[in-house]
GROMACS .gro file of C-alpha atoms in nm:
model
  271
    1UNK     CA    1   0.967   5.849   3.272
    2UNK     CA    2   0.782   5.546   3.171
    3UNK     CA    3   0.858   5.171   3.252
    4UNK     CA    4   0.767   4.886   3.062
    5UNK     CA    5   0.601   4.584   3.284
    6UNK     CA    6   0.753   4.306   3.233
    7UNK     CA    7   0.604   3.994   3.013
    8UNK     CA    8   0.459   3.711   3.197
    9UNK     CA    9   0.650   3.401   3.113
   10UNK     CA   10   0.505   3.126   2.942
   11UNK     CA   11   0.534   2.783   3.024
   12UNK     CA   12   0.630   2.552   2.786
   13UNK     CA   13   0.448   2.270   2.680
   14UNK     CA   14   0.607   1.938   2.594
   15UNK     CA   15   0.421   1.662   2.423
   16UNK     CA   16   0.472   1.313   2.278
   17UNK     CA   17   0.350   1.169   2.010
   18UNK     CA   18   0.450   0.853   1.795
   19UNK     CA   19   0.463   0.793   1.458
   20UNK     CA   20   0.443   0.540   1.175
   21UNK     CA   21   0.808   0.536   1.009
   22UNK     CA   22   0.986   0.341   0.764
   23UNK     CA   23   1.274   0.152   0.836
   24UNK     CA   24   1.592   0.032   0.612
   25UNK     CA   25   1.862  -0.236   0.693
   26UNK     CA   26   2.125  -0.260   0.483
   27UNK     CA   27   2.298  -0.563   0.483
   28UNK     CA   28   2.621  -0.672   0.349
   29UNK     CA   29   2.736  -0.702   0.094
   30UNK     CA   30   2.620  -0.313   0.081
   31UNK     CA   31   2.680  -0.247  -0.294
   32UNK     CA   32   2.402  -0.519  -0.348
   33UNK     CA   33   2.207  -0.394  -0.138
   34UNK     CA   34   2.221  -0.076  -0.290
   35UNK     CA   35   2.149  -0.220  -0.638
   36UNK     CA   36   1.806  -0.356  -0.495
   37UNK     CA   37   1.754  -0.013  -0.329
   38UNK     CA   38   1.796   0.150  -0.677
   39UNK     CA   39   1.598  -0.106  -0.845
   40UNK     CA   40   1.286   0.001  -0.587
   41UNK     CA   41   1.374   0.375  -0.614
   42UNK     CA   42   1.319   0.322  -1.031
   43UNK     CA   43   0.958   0.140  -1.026
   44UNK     CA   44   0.839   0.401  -0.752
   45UNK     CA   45   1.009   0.716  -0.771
   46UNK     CA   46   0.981   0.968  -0.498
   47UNK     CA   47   0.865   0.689  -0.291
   48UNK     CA   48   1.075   0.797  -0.015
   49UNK     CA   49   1.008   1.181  -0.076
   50UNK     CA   50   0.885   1.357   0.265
   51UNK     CA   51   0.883   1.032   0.481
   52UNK     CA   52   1.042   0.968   0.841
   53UNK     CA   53   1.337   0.685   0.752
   54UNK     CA   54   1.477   0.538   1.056
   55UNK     CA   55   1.863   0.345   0.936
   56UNK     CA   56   1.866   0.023   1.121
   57UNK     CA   57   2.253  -0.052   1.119
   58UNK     CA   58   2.254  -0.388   1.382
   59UNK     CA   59   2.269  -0.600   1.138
   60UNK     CA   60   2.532  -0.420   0.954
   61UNK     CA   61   2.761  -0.247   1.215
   62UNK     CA   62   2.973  -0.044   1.081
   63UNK     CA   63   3.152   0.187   1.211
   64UNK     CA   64   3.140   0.602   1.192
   65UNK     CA   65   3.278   0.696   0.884
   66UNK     CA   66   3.116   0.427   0.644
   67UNK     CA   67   2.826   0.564   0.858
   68UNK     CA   68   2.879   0.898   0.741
   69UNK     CA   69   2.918   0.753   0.385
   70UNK     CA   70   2.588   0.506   0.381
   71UNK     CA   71   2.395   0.862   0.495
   72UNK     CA   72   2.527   1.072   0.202
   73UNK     CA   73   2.462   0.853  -0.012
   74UNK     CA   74   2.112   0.774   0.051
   75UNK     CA   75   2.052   1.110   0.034
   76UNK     CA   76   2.198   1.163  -0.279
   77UNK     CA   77   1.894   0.895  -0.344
   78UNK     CA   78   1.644   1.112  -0.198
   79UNK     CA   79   1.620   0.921   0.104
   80UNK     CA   80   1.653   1.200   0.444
   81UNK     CA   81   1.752   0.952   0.741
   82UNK     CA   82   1.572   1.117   1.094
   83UNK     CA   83   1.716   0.886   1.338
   84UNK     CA   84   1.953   0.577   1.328
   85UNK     CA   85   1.937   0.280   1.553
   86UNK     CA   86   2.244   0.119   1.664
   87UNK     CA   87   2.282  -0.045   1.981
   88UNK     CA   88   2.602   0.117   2.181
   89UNK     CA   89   2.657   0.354   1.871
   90UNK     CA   90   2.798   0.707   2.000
   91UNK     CA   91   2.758   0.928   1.653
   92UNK     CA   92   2.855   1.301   1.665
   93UNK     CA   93   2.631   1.624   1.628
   94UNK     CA   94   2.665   1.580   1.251
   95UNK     CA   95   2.481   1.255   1.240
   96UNK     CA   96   2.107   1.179   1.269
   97UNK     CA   97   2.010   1.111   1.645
   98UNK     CA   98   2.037   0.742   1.761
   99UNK     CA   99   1.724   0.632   1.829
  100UNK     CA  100   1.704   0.432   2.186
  101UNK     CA  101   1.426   0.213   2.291
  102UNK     CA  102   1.248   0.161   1.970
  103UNK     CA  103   0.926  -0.060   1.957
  104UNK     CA  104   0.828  -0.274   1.662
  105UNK     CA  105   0.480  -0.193   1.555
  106UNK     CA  106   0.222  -0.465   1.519
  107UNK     CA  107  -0.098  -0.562   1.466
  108UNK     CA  108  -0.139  -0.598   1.842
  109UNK     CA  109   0.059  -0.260   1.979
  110UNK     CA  110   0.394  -0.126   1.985
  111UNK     CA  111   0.637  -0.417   2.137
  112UNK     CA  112   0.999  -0.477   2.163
  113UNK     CA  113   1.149  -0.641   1.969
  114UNK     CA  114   1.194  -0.986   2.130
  115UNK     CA  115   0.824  -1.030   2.191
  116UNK     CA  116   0.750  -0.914   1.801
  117UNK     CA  117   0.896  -1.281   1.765
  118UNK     CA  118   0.635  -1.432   1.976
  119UNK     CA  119   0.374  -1.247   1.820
  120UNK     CA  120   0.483  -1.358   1.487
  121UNK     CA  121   0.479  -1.721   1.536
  122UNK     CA  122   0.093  -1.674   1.610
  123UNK     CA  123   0.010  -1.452   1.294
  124UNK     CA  124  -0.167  -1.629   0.976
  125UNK     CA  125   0.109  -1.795   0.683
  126UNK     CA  126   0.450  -1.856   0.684
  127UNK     CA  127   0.735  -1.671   0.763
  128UNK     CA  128   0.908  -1.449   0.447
  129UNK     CA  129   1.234  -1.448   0.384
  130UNK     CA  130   1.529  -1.383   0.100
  131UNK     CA  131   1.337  -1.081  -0.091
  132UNK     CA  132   1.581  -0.804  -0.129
  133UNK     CA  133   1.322  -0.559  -0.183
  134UNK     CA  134   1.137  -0.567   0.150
  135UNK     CA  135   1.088  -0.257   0.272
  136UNK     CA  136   1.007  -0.285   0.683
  137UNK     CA  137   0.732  -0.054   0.800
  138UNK     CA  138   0.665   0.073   1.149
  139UNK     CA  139   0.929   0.144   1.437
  140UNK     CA  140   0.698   0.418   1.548
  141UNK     CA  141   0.356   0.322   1.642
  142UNK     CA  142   0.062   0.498   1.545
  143UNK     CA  143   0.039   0.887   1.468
  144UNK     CA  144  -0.105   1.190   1.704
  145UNK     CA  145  -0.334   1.073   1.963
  146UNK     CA  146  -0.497   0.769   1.759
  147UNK     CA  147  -0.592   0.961   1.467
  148UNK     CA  148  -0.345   0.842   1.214
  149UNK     CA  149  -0.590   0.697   0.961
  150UNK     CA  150  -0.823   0.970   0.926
  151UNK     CA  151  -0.744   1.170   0.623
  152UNK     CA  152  -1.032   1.358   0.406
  153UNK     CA  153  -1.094   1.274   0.089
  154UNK     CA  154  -1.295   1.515  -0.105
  155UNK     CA  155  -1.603   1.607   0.057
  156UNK     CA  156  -1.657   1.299   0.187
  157UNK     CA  157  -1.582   1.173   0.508
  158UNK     CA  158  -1.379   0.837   0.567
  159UNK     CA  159  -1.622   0.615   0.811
  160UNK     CA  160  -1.447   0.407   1.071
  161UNK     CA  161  -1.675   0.120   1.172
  162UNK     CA  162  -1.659  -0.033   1.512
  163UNK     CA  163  -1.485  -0.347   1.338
  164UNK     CA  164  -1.144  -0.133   1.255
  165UNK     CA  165  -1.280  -0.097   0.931
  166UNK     CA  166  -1.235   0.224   0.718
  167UNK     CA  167  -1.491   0.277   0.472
  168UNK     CA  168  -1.403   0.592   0.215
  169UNK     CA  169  -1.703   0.635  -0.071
  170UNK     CA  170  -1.526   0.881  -0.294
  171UNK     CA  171  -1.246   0.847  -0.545
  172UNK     CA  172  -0.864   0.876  -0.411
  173UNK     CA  173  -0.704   1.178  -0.606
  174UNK     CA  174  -0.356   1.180  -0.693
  175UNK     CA  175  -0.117   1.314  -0.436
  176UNK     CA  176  -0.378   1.150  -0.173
  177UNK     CA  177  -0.248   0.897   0.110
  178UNK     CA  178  -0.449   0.675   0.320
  179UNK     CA  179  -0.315   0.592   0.610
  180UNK     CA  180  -0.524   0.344   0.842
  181UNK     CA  181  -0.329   0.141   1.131
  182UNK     CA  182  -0.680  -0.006   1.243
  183UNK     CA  183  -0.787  -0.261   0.991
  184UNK     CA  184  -0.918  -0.300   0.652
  185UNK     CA  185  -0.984  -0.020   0.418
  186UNK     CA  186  -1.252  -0.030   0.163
  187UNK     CA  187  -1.283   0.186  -0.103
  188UNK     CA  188  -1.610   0.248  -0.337
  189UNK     CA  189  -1.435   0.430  -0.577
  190UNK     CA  190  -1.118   0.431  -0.796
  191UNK     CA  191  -0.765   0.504  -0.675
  192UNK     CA  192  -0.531   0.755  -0.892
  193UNK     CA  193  -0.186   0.710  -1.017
  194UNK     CA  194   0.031   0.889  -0.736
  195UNK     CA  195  -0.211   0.812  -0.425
  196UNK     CA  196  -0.126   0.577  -0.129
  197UNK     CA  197  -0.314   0.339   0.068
  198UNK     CA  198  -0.175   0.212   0.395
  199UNK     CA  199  -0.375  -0.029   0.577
  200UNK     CA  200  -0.266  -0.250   0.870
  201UNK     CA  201  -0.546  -0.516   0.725
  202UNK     CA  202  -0.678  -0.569   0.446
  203UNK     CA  203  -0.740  -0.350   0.102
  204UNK     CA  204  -1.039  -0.348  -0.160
  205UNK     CA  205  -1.114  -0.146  -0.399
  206UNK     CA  206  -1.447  -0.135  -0.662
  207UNK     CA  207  -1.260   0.056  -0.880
  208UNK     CA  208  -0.936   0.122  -1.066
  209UNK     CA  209  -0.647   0.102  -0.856
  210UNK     CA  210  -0.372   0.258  -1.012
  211UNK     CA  211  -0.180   0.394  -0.744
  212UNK     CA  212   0.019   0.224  -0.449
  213UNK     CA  213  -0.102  -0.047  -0.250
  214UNK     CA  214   0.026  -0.137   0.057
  215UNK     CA  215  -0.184  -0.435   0.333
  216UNK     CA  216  -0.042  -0.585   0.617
  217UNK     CA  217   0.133  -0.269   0.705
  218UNK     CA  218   0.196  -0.363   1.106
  219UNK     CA  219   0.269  -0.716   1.026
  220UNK     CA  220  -0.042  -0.858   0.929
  221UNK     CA  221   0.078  -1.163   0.665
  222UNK     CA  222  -0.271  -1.258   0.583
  223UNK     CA  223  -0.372  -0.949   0.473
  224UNK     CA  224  -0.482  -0.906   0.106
  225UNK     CA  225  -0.557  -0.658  -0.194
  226UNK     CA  226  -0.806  -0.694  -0.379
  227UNK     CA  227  -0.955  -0.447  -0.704
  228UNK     CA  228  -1.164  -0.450  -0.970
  229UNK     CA  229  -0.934  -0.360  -1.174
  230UNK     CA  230  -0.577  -0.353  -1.165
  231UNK     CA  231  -0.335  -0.090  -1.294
  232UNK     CA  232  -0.164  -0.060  -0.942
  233UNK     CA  233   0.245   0.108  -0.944
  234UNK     CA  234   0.256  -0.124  -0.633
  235UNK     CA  235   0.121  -0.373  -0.437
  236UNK     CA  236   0.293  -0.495  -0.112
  237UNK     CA  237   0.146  -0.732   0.171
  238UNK     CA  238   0.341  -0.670   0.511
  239UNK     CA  239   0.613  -0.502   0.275
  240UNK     CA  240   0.698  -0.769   0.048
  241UNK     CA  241   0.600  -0.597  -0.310
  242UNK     CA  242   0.544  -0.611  -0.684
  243UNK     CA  243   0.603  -0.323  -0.886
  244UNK     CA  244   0.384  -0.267  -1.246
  245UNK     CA  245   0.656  -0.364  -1.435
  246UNK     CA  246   0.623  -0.698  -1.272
  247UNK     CA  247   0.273  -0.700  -1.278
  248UNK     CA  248   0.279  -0.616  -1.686
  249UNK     CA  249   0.107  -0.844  -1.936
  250UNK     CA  250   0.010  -1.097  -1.613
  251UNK     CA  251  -0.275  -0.903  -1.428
  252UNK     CA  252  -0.281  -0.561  -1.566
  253UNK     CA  253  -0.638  -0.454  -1.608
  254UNK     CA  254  -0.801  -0.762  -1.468
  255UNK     CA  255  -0.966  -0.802  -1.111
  256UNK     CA  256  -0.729  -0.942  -0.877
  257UNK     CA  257  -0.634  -1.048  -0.539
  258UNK     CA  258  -0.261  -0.991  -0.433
  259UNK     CA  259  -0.149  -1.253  -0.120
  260UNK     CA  260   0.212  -1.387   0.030
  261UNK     CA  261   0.223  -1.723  -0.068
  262UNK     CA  262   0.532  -1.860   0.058
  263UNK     CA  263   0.853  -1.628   0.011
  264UNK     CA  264   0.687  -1.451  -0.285
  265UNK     CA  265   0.368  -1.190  -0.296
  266UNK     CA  266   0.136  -1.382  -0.569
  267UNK     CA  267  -0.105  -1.133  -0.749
  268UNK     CA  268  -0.363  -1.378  -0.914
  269UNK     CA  269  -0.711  -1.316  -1.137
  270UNK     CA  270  -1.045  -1.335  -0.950
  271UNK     CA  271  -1.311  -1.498  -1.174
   0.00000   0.00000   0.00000
């Protein structure tokens, strides 16, 4: 007779990491909202395809079943909702989680939300309000271990200077995203239709950018973009954004420098 020894048992190990996510608020009245959802959704599609959503609902409040209803339908969009934050909200097990203790990420760190207020009264311009189309980055911090901005592109390497700044010296392919929650991003080459840069600072580009644009990312309101020349699907300073079809017959294959001025992103010529 034979015996079998028994398997050693393996611990199991547990470990946290944050991430960079997107958050949406709807606000009422919701079929407005919506229409200004859709309206994004049709200059960038598949914008929202393979992204962490978090539903902020405190401004909203409603209550479980037009919960139920707001997440079908935004999936119907495209848009997969991970985790919903409601204060007090008890959802059932066919709901996304509600997320507790979220941190607003900044320029200067992950902080609640009552200090993000403080910090924003220090940062660079004036306050933004009234655009539908805002899309709020960042409930989530940065992503694995401090490494969230270091994607490869080609066979060269992206070089993070001591300054925050990320300097890549080959072309972005489409399909590409940059992701850099550090500082500026600087890129020697041109950008292709489909690609993404993130950056928490600034943006500039020596090339073509005709991809999507986005500075500011954490918060940062005196961010800018700047190209060489412009055939961008998007450009958005601390999420306040114009799409190309805004952008068309105005600053479409010119150098330019995209800013918030006010409670509007201005995309001007550079001489």
């Amino acid at each position: 007779m034979t015996f079998a020894a028994p398997l050693e048992a393996k611990s199991i190990r547990f470990r946290a990491r944050s991430f960079v996510a997107f958050t949406l608020t709807p606000e009422a009245p919701l079929d407005v909202w919506l229409e200004g959802l859709d309206h994004w959704i049709g200059n960038s599609p598949g914008y929202f395809a393979g992204r962490p959503v978090v539903l902020d609902l405190n401004t909203l409040k409603p209550d479980v079943a037009a919960i139920e209803s707001l997440v079908g339908v935004l999936g119907h969009r495209g848009i997969r909702i991970y985790a919903i934050e409601l204060e007090g909200a008890l959802l059932g097990a066919e709901l996304p989680p509600v997320l507790v203790g979220a941190k607003e990420a900044t320029t200067d760190g992950l902080l609640p939300r009552k200090a993000r207020a403080e910090v924003s009264d220090k940062a660079d311009g004036k306050a933004v309000e009234g655009r539908a189309g805002r899309e709020d980055q960042g409930k989530a911090g940065e992503a694995g271990e401090g490494k969230a901005g270091a994607s490869k592109i080609g066979e060269s390497e992206p070089q993070a200077e001591a300054s925050g700044t990320l300097m890549i010296k080959a072309p972005i392919r489409s399909g590409q995203a940059i992701v850099h929650p550090h500082g500026d991003v600087i890129v020697l080459g041109s950008v292709a239709s489909g690609s993404e840069i993130i950056a928490a600072g600034s943006i500039h580009v020596y090339g073509t950018l005709r991809g999507r644009a986005s500075a500011g990312a954490l918060g940062n309101r005196g961010a800018r973009i700047f190209c060489r020349k412009n055939e961008a699907e998007l450009l958005a300073v601390d999420g306040w954004y114009v799409t190309a079809e805004e952008m068309e017959g105005v600053s479409r294959g010119k150098p330019v420098q995209a800013f918030l001025d006010g409670d509007a992103l201005r995309v001007s010529t550079l001489s």
